[in-house]
Coordinates of N, CA and C in Angstrom, one line a residue:
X197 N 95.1 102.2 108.5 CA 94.3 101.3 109.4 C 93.4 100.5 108.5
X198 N 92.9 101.6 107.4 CA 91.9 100.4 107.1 C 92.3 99.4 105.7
X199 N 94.0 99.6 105.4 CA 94.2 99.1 104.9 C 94.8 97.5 105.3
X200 N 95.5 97.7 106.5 CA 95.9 97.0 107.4 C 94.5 96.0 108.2
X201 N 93.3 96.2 108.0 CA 91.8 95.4 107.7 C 92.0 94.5 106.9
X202 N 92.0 95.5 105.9 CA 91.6 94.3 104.2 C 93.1 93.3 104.3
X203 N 94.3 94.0 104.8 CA 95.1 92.9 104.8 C 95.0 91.8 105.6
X204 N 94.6 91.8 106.6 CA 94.2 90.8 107.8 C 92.9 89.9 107.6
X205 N 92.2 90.4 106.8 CA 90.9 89.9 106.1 C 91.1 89.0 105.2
X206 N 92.1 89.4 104.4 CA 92.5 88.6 103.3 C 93.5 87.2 103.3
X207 N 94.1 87.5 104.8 CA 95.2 86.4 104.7 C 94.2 85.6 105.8
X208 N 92.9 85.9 106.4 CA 92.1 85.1 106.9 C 91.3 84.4 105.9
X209 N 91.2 84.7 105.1 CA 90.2 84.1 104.2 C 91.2 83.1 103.5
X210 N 92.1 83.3 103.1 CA 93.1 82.2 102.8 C 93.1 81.1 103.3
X211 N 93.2 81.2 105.0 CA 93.6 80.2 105.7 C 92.6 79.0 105.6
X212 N 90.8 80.3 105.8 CA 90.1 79.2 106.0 C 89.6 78.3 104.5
X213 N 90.0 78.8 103.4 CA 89.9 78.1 101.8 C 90.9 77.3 102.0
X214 N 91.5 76.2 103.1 CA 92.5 75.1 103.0 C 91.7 74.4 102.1
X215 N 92.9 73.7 101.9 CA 92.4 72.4 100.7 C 92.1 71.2 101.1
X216 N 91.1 70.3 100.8 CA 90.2 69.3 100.8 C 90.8 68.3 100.3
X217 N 90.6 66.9 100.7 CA 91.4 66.2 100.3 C 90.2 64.9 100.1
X218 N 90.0 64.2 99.2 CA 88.8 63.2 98.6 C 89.4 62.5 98.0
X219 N 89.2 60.6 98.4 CA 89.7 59.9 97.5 C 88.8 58.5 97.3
X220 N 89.0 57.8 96.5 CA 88.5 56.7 96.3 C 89.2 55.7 95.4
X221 N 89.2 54.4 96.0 CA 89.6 53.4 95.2 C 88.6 52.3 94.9
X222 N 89.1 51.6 93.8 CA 88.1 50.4 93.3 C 89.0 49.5 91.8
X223 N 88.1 48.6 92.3 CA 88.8 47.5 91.1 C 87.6 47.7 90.0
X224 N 88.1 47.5 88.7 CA 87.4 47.0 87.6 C 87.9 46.2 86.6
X225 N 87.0 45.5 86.3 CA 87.4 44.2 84.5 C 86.9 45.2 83.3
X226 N 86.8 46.1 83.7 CA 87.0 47.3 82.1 C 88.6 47.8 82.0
X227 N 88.8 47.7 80.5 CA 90.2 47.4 79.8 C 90.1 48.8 79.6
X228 N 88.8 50.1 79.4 CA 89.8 50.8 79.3 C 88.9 52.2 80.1
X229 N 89.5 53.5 80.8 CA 89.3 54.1 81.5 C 89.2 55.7 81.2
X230 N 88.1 55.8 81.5 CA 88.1 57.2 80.8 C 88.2 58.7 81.9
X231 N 89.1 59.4 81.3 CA 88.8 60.5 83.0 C 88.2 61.7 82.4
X232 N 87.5 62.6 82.9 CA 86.9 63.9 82.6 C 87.0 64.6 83.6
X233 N 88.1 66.1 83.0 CA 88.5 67.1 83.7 C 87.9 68.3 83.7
X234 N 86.6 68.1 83.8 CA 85.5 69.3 84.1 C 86.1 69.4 85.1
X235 N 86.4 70.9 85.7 CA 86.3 71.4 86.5 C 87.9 71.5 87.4
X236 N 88.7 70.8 86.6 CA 89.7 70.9 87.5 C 91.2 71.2 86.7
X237 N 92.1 72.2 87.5 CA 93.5 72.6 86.9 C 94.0 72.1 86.6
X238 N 94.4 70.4 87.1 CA 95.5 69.5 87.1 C 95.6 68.5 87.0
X239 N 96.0 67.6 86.1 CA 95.7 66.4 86.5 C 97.2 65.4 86.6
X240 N 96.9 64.2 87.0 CA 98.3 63.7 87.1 C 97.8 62.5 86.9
X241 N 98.6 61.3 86.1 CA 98.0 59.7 85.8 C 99.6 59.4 86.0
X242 N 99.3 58.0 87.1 CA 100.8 57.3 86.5 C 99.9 55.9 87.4
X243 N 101.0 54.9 87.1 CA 100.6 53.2 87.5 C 100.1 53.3 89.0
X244 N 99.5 52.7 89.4 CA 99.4 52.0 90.4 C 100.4 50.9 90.9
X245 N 100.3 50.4 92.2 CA 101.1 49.4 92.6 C 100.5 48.4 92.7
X246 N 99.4 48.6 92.6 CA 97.9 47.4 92.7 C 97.1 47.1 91.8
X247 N 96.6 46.7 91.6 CA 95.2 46.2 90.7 C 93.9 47.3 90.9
X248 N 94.1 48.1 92.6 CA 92.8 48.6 92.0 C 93.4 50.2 91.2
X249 N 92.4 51.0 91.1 CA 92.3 52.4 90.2 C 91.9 53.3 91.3
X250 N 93.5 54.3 91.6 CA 93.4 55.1 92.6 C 92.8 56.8 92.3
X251 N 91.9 57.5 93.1 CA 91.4 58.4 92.4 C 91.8 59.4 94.2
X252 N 92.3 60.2 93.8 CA 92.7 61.5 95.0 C 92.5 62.7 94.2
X253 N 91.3 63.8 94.9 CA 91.0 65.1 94.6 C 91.1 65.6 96.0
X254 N 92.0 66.9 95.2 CA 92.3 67.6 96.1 C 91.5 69.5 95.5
X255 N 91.1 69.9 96.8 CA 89.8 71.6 96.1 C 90.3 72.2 97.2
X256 N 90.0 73.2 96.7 CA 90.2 74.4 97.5 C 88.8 75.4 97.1
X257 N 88.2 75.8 98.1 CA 87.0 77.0 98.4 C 85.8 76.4 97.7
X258 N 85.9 75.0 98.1 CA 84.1 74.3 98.2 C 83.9 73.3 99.1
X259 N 82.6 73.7 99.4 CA 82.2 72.7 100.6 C 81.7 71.6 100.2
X260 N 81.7 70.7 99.0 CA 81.8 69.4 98.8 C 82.3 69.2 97.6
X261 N 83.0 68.0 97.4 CA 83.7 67.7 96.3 C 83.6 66.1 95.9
X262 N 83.0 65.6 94.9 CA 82.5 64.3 94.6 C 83.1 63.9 93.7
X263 N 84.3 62.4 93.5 CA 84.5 61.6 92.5 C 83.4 60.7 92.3
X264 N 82.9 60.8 91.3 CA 81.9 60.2 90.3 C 82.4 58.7 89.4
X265 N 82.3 57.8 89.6 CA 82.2 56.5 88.8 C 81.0 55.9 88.3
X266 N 81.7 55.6 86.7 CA 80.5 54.5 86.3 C 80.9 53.9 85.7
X267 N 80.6 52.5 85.7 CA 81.1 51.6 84.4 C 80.1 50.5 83.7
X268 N 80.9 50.2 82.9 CA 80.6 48.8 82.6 C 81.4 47.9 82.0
X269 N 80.5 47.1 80.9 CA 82.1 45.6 80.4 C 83.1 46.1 79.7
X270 N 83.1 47.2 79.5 CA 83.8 47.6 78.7 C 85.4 48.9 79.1
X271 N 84.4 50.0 79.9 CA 85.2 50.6 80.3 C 84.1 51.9 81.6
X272 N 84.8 52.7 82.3 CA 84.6 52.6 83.6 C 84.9 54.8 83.2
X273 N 83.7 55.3 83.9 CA 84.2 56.7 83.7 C 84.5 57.2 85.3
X274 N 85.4 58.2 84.8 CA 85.6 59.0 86.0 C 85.4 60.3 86.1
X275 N 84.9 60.9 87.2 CA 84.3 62.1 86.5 C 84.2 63.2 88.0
X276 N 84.3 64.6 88.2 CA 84.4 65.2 88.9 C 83.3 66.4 89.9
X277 N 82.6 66.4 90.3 CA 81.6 67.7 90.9 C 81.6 68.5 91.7
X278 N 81.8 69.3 91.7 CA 81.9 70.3 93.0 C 80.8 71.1 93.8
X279 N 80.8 71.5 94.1 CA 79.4 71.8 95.5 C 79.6 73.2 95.9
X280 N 79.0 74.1 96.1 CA 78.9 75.2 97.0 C 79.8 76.2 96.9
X281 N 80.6 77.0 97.3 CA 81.1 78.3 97.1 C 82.4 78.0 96.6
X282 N 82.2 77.9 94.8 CA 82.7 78.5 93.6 C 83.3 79.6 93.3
X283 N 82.9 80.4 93.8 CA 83.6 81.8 93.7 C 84.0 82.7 94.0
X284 N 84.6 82.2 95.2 CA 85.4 82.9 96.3 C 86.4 84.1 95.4
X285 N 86.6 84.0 94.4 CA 87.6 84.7 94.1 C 87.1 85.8 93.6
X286 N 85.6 85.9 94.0 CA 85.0 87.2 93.7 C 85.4 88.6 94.7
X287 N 85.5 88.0 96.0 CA 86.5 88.6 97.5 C 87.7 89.4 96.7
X288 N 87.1 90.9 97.0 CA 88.2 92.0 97.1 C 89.0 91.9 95.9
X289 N 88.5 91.3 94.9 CA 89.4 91.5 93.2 C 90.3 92.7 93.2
X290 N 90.1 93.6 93.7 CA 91.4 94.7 93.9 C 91.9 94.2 94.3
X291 N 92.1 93.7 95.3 CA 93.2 92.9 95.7 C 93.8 91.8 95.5
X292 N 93.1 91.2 95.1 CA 93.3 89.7 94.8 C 93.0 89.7 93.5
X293 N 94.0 89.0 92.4 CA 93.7 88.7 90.8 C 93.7 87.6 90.6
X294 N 94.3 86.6 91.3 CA 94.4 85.0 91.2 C 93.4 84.4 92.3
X295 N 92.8 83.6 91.3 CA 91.7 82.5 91.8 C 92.0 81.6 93.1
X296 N 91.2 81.8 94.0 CA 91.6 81.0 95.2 C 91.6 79.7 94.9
X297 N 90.6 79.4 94.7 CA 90.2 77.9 94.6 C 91.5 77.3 93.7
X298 N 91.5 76.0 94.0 CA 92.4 74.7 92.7 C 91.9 73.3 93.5
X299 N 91.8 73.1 92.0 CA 91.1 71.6 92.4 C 92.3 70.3 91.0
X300 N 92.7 69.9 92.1 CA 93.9 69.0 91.6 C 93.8 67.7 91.9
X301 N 94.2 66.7 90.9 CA 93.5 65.1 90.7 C 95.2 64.3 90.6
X302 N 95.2 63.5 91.3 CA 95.9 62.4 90.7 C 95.1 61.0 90.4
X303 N 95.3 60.5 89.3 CA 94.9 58.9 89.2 C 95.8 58.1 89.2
X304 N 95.6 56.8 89.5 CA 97.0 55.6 89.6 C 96.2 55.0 88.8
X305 N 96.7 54.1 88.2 CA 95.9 53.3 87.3 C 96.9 51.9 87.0
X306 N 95.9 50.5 87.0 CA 96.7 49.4 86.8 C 97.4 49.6 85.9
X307 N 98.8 48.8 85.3 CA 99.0 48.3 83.6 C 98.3 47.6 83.1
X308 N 98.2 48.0 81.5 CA 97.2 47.0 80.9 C 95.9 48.1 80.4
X309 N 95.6 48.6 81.4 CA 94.1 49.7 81.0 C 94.7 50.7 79.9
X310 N 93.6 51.0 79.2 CA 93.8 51.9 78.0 C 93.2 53.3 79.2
X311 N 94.2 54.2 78.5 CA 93.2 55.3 79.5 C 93.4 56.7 78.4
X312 N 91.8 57.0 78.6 CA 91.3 58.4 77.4 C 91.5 59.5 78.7
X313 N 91.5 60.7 78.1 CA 91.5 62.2 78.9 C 90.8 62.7 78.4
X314 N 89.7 63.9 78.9 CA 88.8 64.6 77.8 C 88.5 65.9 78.9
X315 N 88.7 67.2 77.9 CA 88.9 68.0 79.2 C 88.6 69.6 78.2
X316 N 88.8 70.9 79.1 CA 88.9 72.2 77.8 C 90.5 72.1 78.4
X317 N 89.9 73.6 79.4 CA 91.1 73.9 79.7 C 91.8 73.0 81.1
X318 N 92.7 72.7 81.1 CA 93.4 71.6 82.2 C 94.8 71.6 82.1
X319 N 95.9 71.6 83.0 CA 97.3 70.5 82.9 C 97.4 69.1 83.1
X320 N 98.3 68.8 82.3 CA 98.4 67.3 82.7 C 99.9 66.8 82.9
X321 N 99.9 65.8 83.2 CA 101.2 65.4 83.6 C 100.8 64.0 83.6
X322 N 101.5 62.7 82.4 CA 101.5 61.6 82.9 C 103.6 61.2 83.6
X323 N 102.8 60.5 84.3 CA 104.2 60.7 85.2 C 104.9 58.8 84.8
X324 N 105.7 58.7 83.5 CA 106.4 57.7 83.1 C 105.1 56.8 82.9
X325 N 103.3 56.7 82.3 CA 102.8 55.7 82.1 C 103.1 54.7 82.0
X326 N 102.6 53.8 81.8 CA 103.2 52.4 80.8 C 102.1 51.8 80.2
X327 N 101.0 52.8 80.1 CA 99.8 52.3 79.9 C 99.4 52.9 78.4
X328 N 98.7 52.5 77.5 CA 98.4 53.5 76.4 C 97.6 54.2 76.6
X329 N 97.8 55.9 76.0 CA 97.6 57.1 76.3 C 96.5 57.6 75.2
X330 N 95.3 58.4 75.4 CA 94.9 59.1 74.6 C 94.3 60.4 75.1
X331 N 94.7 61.7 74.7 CA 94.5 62.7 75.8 C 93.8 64.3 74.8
X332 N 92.3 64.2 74.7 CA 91.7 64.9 74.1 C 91.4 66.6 74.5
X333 N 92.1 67.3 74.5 CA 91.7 68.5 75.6 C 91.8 69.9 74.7
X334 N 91.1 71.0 75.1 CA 91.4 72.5 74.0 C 92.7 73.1 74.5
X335 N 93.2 72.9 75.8 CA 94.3 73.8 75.8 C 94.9 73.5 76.7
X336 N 96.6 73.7 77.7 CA 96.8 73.1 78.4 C 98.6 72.9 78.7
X337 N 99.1 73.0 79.3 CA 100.5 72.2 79.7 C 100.6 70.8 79.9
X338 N 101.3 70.0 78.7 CA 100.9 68.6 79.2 C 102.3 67.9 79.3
X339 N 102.4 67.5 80.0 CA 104.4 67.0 80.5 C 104.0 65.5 80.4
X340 N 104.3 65.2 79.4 CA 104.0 63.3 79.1 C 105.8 62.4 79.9
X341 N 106.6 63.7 80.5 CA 107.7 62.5 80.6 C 108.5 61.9 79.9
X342 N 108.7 60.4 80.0 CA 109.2 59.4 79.1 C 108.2 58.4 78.9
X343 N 108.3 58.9 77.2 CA 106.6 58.0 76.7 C 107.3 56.4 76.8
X344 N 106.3 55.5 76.7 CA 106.6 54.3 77.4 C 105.6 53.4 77.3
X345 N 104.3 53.4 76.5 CA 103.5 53.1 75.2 C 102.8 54.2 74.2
X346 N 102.1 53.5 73.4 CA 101.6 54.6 72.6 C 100.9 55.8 72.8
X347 N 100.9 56.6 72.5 CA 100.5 58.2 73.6 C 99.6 58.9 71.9
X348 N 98.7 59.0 72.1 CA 97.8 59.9 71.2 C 97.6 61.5 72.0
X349 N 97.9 62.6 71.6 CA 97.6 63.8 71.7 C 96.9 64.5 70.9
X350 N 95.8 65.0 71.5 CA 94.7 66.1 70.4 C 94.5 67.4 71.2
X351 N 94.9 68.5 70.7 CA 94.8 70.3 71.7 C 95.0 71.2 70.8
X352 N 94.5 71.9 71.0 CA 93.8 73.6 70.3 C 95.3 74.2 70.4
X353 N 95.6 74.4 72.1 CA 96.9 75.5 71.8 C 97.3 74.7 72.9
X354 N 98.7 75.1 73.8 CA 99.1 74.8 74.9 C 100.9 74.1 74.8
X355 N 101.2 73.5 75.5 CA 103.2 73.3 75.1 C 102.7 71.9 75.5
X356 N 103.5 70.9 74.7 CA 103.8 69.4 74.7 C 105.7 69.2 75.2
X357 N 105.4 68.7 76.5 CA 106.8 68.0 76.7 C 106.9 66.8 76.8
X358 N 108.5 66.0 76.4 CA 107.8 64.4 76.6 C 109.4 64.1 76.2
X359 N 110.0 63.2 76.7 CA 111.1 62.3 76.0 C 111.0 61.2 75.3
X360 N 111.7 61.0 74.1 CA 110.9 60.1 73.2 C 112.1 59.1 72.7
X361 N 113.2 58.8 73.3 CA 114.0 57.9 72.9 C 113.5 56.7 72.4
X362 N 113.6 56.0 71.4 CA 113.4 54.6 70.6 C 112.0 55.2 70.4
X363 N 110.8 55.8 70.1 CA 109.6 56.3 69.8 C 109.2 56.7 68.6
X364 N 108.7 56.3 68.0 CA 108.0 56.9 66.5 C 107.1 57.9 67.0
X365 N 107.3 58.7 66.0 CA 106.7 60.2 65.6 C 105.9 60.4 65.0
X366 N 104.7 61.1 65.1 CA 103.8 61.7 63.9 C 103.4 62.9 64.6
X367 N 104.2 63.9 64.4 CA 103.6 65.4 65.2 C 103.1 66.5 63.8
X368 N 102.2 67.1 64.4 CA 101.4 68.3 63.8 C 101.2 69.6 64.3
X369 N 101.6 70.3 64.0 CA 101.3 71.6 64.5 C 101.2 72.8 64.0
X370 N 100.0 73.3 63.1 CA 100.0 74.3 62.5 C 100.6 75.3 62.5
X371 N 100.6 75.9 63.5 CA 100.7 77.5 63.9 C 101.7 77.3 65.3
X372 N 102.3 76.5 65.7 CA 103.1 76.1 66.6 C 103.9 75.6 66.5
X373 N 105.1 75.5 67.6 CA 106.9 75.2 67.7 C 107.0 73.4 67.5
X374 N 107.0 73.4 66.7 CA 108.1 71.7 67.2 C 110.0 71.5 67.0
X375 N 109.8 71.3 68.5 CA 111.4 71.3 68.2 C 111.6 69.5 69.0
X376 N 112.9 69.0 68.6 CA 113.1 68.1 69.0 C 114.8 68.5 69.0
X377 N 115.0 67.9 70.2 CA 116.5 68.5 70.8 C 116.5 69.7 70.6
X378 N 117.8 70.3 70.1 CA 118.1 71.5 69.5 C 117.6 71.9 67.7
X379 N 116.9 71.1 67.8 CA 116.0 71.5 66.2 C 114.6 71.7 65.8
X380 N 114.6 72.7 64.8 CA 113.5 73.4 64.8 C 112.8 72.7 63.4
X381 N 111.5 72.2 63.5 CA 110.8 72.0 62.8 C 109.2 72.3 62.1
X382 N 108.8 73.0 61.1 CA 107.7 73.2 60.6 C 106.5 72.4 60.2
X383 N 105.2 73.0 61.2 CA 104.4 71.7 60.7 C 104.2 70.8 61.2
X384 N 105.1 70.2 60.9 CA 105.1 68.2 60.8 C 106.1 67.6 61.0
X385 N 106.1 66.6 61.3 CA 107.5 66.0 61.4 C 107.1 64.2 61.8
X386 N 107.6 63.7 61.1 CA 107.4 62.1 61.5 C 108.4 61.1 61.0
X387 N 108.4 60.5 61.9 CA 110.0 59.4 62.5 C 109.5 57.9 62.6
X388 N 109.6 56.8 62.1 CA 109.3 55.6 61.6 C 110.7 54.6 62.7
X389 N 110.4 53.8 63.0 CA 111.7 53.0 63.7 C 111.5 51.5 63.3
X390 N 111.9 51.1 62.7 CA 111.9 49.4 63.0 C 111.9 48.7 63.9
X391 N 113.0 48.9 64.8 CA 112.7 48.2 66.4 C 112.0 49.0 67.1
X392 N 111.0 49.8 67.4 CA 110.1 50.8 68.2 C 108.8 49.9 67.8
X393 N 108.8 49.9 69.3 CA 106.8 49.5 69.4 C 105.7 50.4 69.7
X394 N 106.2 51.6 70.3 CA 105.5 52.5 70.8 C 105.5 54.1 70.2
X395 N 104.5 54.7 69.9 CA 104.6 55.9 68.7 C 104.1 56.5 69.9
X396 N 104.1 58.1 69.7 CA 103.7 59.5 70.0 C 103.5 60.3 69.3
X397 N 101.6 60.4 68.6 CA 100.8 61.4 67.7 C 100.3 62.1 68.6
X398 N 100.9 63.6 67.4 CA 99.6 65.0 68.2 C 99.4 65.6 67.1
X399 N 98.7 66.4 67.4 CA 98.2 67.0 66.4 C 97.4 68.5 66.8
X400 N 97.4 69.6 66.6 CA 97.3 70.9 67.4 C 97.5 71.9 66.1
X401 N 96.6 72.8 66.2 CA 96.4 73.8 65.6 C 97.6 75.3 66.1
X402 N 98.1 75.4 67.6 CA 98.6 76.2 67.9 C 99.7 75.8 69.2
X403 N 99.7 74.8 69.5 CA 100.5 74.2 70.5 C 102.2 73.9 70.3
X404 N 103.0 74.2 71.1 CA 104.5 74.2 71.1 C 104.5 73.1 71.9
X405 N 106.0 72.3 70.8 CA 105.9 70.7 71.1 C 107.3 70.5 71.4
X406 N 107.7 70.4 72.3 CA 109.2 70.4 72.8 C 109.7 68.5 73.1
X407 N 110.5 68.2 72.3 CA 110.8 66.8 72.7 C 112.3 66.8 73.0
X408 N 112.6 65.3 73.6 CA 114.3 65.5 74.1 C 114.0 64.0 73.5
X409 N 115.3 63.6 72.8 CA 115.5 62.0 72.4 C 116.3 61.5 73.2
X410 N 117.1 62.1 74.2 CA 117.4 61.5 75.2 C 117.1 60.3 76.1

């Protein structure tokens, strides 16, 4: 019986931690766009269809959730806060090992904007950019797709996916995998192209870097 409690308790508490959904849009004449992933699991950047810069957060187990802007002539930050009960996932830890809450971002962003990432721990996902990339974080799953301008990567530990057909290379990885197709590489590895306009640098002390030339 009174197990048959806690389980009824628990899949109540679920229901009511639904996820929140927050968004905002806006135009800017700043070229280039910076996001900060305090506070959140996931992130996702790909183009817009518009001119303006689409921002959607999505939380789970807080009672308010704020996208944050500021800019100027130059460039325009984006930034994240959360409000109120944080740590639901303190509820019945016997039972529960995985964190209720998830607070998950997508951005759309014009072509043309330069856009930075700056984060610890986070995933990322740019979904086919076309925008140039530079994505500063300590750890992480980052699924870049099919790179499609110049993409700078900097991470502590975490896996790099990405397709890199016609792409120059400069990859680093100390203590981690680089493989491109079916081959295995130490270290380093860097690819020069004469007709390529667009490179893909990383650089990582412990991160596994998976490419397809495809």
């Amino acid at each position: 019986m009174k197990y048959k409690f806690v389980l009824f308790f628990l899949i109540n508490s679920v229901v009511l931690f639904a996820q929140k959904k927050v968004s905002k849009q806006f135009q800017t004449l700043a070229n280039e766009v910076n996001i900060y992933t305090a506070g959140l699991d996931n992130l996702v950047v790909e183009n817009s269809d518009s001119d303006f810069i689409e921002v959607y957060l999505y939380a789970e187990s807080y009672d308010d959730q704020l996208i944050k802007v500021d800019e100027n002539s130059k460039e325009v930050n984006v930034k994240f806060a959360f409000e109120g009960t944080q740590t639901r996932e303190v509820i019945f830890r016997k039972f529960i090992t995985k964190r209720l809450q998830r607070a998950n971002v997508i951005v759309k962003i014009p072509k043309g904007k330069k856009v930075f990432v700056f984060g610890e721990n986070v995933d990322l996902e740019s979904k086919n950019l076309k925008n140039e990339l530079a994505i500063y974080i300590e750890n992480g799953i980052v699924k870049l797709n099919k790179i499609q301008a110049n993409t700078i990567l900097k991470l502590y530990s975490g896996n790099v996916y990405a397709s890199v057909n016609n792409t120059n290379l400069d990859l680093v990885s100390k203590k981690g995998k680089i493989k491109i197709d079916d081959i295995f590489y130490k270290e380093k590895y860097k690819k020069d192209l004469e007709n390529s306009n667009k490179k893909l640098s990383t650089n990582s002390i412990k991160a596994n870097i998976y490419l397809s030339s495809n």
